[in-house]
Amino acid sequence: MQILALVLRFCCFAFALFLLYQVSTAVQQPDFVLMDIVADVGTILICIDLGFFLNYQKLKKLSNANEAQAKAALEPTKLEKITRKLGHLGIMLIICSWIVPLL
């Protein structure tokens, strides 16, 4: 299970880097579609969120050896809170990129 989490974590970050490259090349083109770029940015944010989530889940399992540490591990760190908010922003960007062209 840990190997699967490790592979998923690296895949998330690799896909985020690929999409970052794709967005940077799409912006340089004169005929880019804005909603496609918005959806790609949302996907990048979700990939980063999922990668950090898998990383913190691994760290929490390692730190659950002591009961006092388990209670402290339940509180999310500031970086984890920020990546959660970025993931939610990514979901909103993807939803907006689907709905706006329909209007």
XYZ file of N, CA, C and O in Angstrom:
412
model
N 0.811 -1.193 0.000
C 0.000 0.000 0.000
C 0.855 1.258 0.000
O 0.484 2.250 -0.606
N 1.985 1.188 0.707
C 2.866 2.350 0.754
C 3.507 2.598 -0.602
O 3.744 3.749 -0.978
N 3.783 1.527 -1.337
C 4.375 1.677 -2.662
C 3.378 2.344 -3.600
O 3.737 3.224 -4.392
N 2.108 1.955 -3.491
C 1.073 2.569 -4.317
C 0.931 4.053 -4.005
O 0.823 4.881 -4.911
N 0.979 4.408 -2.720
C 0.892 5.815 -2.331
C 2.102 6.590 -2.847
O 1.966 7.736 -3.304
N 3.274 5.973 -2.816
C 4.474 6.623 -3.319
C 4.374 6.851 -4.828
O 4.682 7.946 -5.327
N 3.906 5.851 -5.560
C 3.759 5.981 -7.012
C 2.704 7.042 -7.342
O 2.910 7.880 -8.226
N 1.580 7.037 -6.620
C 0.545 8.046 -6.859
C 1.046 9.457 -6.564
O 0.730 10.406 -7.286
N 1.827 9.581 -5.512
C 2.358 10.900 -5.147
C 3.274 11.430 -6.248
O 3.147 12.577 -6.674
N 4.181 10.590 -6.724
C 5.079 11.029 -7.791
C 4.318 11.276 -9.090
O 4.645 12.204 -9.837
N 3.300 10.468 -9.363
C 2.492 10.690 -10.566
C 1.742 12.019 -10.485
O 1.614 12.726 -11.494
N 1.234 12.356 -9.317
C 0.530 13.633 -9.142
C 1.451 14.810 -9.424
O 1.088 15.732 -10.158
N 2.644 14.777 -8.851
C 3.570 15.886 -9.062
C 4.087 15.917 -10.502
O 4.265 16.991 -11.076
N 4.296 14.748 -11.107
C 4.752 14.709 -12.499
C 3.666 15.240 -13.433
O 3.962 15.988 -14.379
N 2.425 14.866 -13.185
C 1.327 15.357 -14.015
C 1.144 16.862 -13.845
O 0.851 17.572 -14.808
N 1.341 17.356 -12.625
C 1.252 18.797 -12.389
C 2.355 19.532 -13.151
O 2.103 20.592 -13.743
N 3.562 18.979 -13.175
C 4.639 19.603 -13.945
C 4.349 19.569 -15.440
O 4.618 20.534 -16.162
N 3.799 18.453 -15.930
C 3.435 18.356 -17.340
C 2.377 19.396 -17.702
O 2.482 20.067 -18.727
N 1.367 19.532 -16.857
C 0.327 20.520 -17.131
C 0.857 21.945 -17.044
O 0.410 22.826 -17.782
N 1.801 22.173 -16.153
C 2.423 23.491 -16.066
C 3.166 23.816 -17.360
O 3.067 24.940 -17.874
N 3.860 22.840 -17.912
C 4.517 23.027 -19.199
C 3.481 23.274 -20.300
O 3.665 24.144 -21.155
N 2.398 22.514 -20.273
C 1.354 22.660 -21.291
C 0.695 24.043 -21.217
O 0.434 24.665 -22.239
N 0.443 24.527 -20.021
C -0.148 25.857 -19.857
C 0.825 26.935 -20.328
O 0.424 27.882 -21.013
N 2.100 26.780 -19.992
C 3.075 27.802 -20.397
C 3.243 27.849 -21.913
O 3.429 28.929 -22.477
N 3.165 26.707 -22.577
C 3.261 26.725 -24.038
C 1.958 27.193 -24.675
O 1.981 27.816 -25.741
N 0.831 26.913 -24.051
C -0.452 27.341 -24.614
C -0.622 28.853 -24.532
O -1.216 29.455 -25.423
N -0.110 29.456 -23.495
C -0.229 30.909 -23.333
C 0.587 31.635 -24.407
O 0.207 32.719 -24.847
N 1.671 31.025 -24.834
C 2.515 31.652 -25.843
C 1.910 31.581 -27.244
O 2.327 32.329 -28.127
N 0.942 30.703 -27.450
C 0.287 30.594 -28.755
C -0.691 31.752 -28.934
O -1.351 32.161 -27.986
N -0.830 32.263 -30.161
C -1.746 33.397 -30.366
C -3.228 33.005 -30.329
O -4.076 33.859 -30.088
N -3.541 31.747 -30.508
C -4.947 31.332 -30.555
C -5.282 30.360 -29.416
O -5.866 29.308 -29.632
N -4.925 30.739 -28.190
C -5.223 29.862 -27.062
C -6.667 30.044 -26.601
O -7.277 31.094 -26.800
N -7.193 28.996 -25.980
C -8.549 29.033 -25.438
C -8.423 29.221 -23.923
O -7.822 28.396 -23.227
N -8.996 30.292 -23.423
C -8.835 30.660 -22.018
C -9.429 29.610 -21.078
O -8.828 29.285 -20.053
N -10.567 29.065 -21.427
C -11.213 28.105 -20.533
C -10.425 26.799 -20.426
O -10.458 26.142 -19.392
N -9.710 26.424 -21.479
C -8.839 25.247 -21.389
C -7.683 25.498 -20.429
O -7.297 24.616 -19.646
N -7.156 26.705 -20.459
C -6.064 27.055 -19.551
C -6.564 27.106 -18.106
O -5.887 26.644 -17.185
N -7.768 27.621 -17.899
C -8.348 27.665 -16.554
C -8.551 26.251 -16.018
O -8.244 25.961 -14.856
N -9.034 25.349 -16.871
C -9.228 23.962 -16.440
C -7.895 23.296 -16.129
O -7.790 22.530 -15.154
N -6.864 23.583 -16.915
C -5.548 23.003 -16.644
C -4.952 23.538 -15.345
O -4.339 22.785 -14.586
N -5.130 24.821 -15.076
C -4.638 25.387 -13.814
C -5.377 24.754 -12.630
O -4.772 24.439 -11.599
N -6.680 24.545 -12.776
C -7.437 23.864 -11.724
C -6.944 22.447 -11.501
O -6.824 21.988 -10.358
N -6.616 21.747 -12.572
C -6.090 20.391 -12.442
C -4.720 20.393 -11.788
O -4.405 19.501 -10.989
N -3.902 21.394 -12.092
C -2.591 21.509 -11.441
C -2.770 21.672 -9.933
O -2.092 21.015 -9.134
N -3.685 22.535 -9.529
C -3.915 22.762 -8.097
C -4.431 21.502 -7.409
O -4.028 21.189 -6.286
N -5.291 20.748 -8.084
C -5.801 19.509 -7.494
C -4.688 18.471 -7.376
O -4.601 17.754 -6.372
N -3.816 18.389 -8.371
C -2.698 17.439 -8.313
C -1.748 17.774 -7.170
O -1.277 16.879 -6.466
N -1.475 19.051 -6.988
C -0.609 19.459 -5.878
C -1.260 19.118 -4.545
O -0.607 18.607 -3.631
N -2.559 19.371 -4.438
C -3.290 19.049 -3.212
C -3.247 17.550 -2.931
O -2.979 17.126 -1.810
N -3.478 16.742 -3.943
C -3.470 15.292 -3.743
C -2.078 14.796 -3.391
O -1.927 13.924 -2.527
N -1.050 15.346 -4.002
C 0.314 14.947 -3.671
C 0.673 15.255 -2.230
O 1.252 14.429 -1.527
N 0.322 16.456 -1.771
C 0.597 16.800 -0.374
C -0.265 15.992 0.582
O 0.180 15.616 1.663
N -1.505 15.691 0.188
C -2.365 14.868 1.028
C -1.762 13.490 1.224
O -1.719 12.971 2.341
N -1.269 12.875 0.155
C -0.650 11.563 0.268
C 0.621 11.630 1.096
O 0.925 10.704 1.851
N 1.362 12.716 0.999
C 2.578 12.870 1.785
C 2.258 13.011 3.270
O 2.899 12.381 4.108
N 1.265 13.831 3.610
C 0.931 14.034 5.021
C 0.258 12.801 5.624
O 0.406 12.548 6.809
N -0.465 12.034 4.827
C -1.045 10.801 5.348
C 0.059 9.826 5.732
O -0.031 9.126 6.727
N 1.129 9.788 4.948
C 2.258 8.924 5.262
C 2.931 9.383 6.547
O 3.255 8.583 7.419
N 3.128 10.696 6.689
C 3.775 11.220 7.888
C 2.923 10.998 9.133
O 3.446 10.745 10.209
N 1.600 11.085 8.996
C 0.731 10.880 10.147
C 0.753 9.429 10.603
O 0.727 9.150 11.785
N 0.834 8.494 9.668
C 0.901 7.084 10.039
C 2.201 6.768 10.745
O 2.235 5.957 11.654
N 3.286 7.425 10.331
C 4.567 7.202 10.973
C 4.612 7.805 12.372
O 5.283 7.279 13.251
N 3.889 8.878 12.592
C 3.956 9.560 13.888
C 2.897 9.055 14.874
O 2.823 9.560 15.982
N 2.096 8.070 14.512
C 1.064 7.569 15.404
C 1.594 6.558 16.416
O 0.820 5.811 17.000
N 2.883 6.521 16.650
C 3.457 5.586 17.607
C 3.101 5.971 19.038
O 2.928 5.115 19.893
N 2.930 7.239 19.308
C 2.647 7.712 20.653
C 1.252 8.338 20.668
O 0.831 8.959 19.709
N 0.527 8.158 21.756
C -0.846 8.678 21.854
C -0.873 10.203 21.866
O -1.751 10.813 21.278
N 0.091 10.838 22.506
C 0.137 12.298 22.528
C 0.429 12.848 21.132
O -0.123 13.869 20.735
N 1.274 12.150 20.408
C 1.566 12.582 19.048
C 0.369 12.365 18.137
O 0.172 13.106 17.189
N -0.438 11.348 18.434
C -1.613 11.080 17.599
C -2.622 12.213 17.695
O -3.239 12.586 16.706
N -2.793 12.761 18.890
C -3.705 13.893 19.048
C -3.181 15.127 18.331
O -3.941 15.878 17.731
N -1.867 15.347 18.398
C -1.280 16.496 17.711
C -1.318 16.297 16.194
O -1.404 17.262 15.443
N -1.275 15.043 15.754
C -1.278 14.768 14.314
C -2.660 14.983 13.702
O -2.780 15.134 12.500
N -3.693 15.005 14.533
C -5.032 15.218 14.008
C -5.226 16.652 13.539
O -6.036 16.907 12.657
N -4.501 17.567 14.130
C -4.603 18.958 13.716
C -3.772 19.156 12.454
O -2.581 18.872 12.431
N -4.388 19.640 11.387
C -3.620 19.831 10.150
C -2.639 20.993 10.262
O -2.888 21.975 10.955
N -1.533 20.853 9.592
C -0.530 21.914 9.604
C -0.976 23.057 8.693
O -1.941 22.929 7.943
N -0.237 24.155 8.774
C -0.593 25.318 7.966
C -0.426 25.030 6.477
O -1.255 25.433 5.662
N 0.627 24.305 6.114
C 0.843 23.948 4.711
C -0.265 23.037 4.199
O -0.737 23.183 3.069
N -0.707 22.134 5.047
C -1.797 21.234 4.660
C -3.102 22.007 4.464
O -3.864 21.733 3.529
N -3.347 22.997 5.314
C -4.542 23.823 5.158
C -4.496 24.631 3.863
O -5.495 24.756 3.164
N -3.315 25.145 3.546
C -3.174 25.941 2.325
C -3.388 25.083 1.088
O -4.089 25.486 0.153
N -2.798 23.872 1.085
C -2.982 23.014 -0.083
C -4.428 22.544 -0.210
O -4.919 22.351 -1.326
N -5.124 22.371 0.920
C -6.557 22.026 0.857
C -7.340 23.144 0.178
O -8.195 22.897 -0.671
N -7.056 24.396 0.584
C -7.752 25.533 -0.022
C -7.423 25.647 -1.507
O -8.299 25.956 -2.319
N -6.165 25.392 -1.878
C -5.800 25.427 -3.285
C -6.506 24.322 -4.070
O -6.896 24.519 -5.222
N -6.672 23.159 -3.449
C -7.409 22.081 -4.100
C -8.860 22.447 -4.323
O -9.436 22.159 -5.387
N -9.454 23.102 -3.346
C -10.841 23.552 -3.512
C -10.943 24.625 -4.589
O -11.910 24.644 -5.371
N -9.955 25.507 -4.645
C -9.928 26.507 -5.711
C -9.806 25.838 -7.081
O -10.447 26.247 -8.047
N -9.010 24.774 -7.151
C -8.874 24.033 -8.396
C -10.179 23.407 -8.840
O -10.520 23.430 -10.033
N -10.920 22.865 -7.896
C -12.230 22.288 -8.222
C -13.166 23.369 -8.737
O -13.881 23.175 -9.727
N -13.151 24.532 -8.103
C -14.002 25.628 -8.562
C -13.596 26.110 -9.951
O -14.449 26.430 -10.780
N -12.300 26.153 -10.241
C -11.845 26.565 -11.563
C -12.301 25.579 -12.637
O -12.720 25.982 -13.726
N -12.223 24.293 -12.336
C -12.664 23.294 -13.309
C -14.163 23.395 -13.540
O -14.636 23.353 -14.683
N -14.916 23.560 -12.485
C -16.373 23.698 -12.634
C -16.711 24.947 -13.439
O -17.572 24.914 -14.328
N -16.030 26.046 -13.148
C -16.281 27.281 -13.906
C -15.895 27.135 -15.365
O -16.566 27.684 -16.251
N -14.828 26.381 -15.650
C -14.420 26.223 -17.042
C -15.412 25.352 -17.820
O -15.451 25.402 -19.050
N -16.208 24.566 -17.124
C -17.251 23.770 -17.799
C -18.526 24.567 -17.958
O -19.222 24.450 -18.957
N -18.867 25.385 -16.963
C -20.153 26.076 -16.963
C -20.132 27.338 -17.813
O -21.100 27.612 -18.527
N -19.054 28.116 -17.760
C -19.012 29.392 -18.473
C -19.215 29.229 -19.981
O -19.988 29.992 -20.566
N -18.610 28.251 -20.649
C -18.885 28.122 -22.087
C -20.336 27.748 -22.405
O -20.834 28.035 -23.495
N -21.037 27.136 -21.451
C -22.436 26.799 -21.698
C -23.338 28.021 -21.633
O -24.422 28.030 -22.211
N -22.901 29.055 -20.916
C -23.709 30.276 -20.799
C -23.541 31.078 -22.033
O -24.183 31.666 -22.678
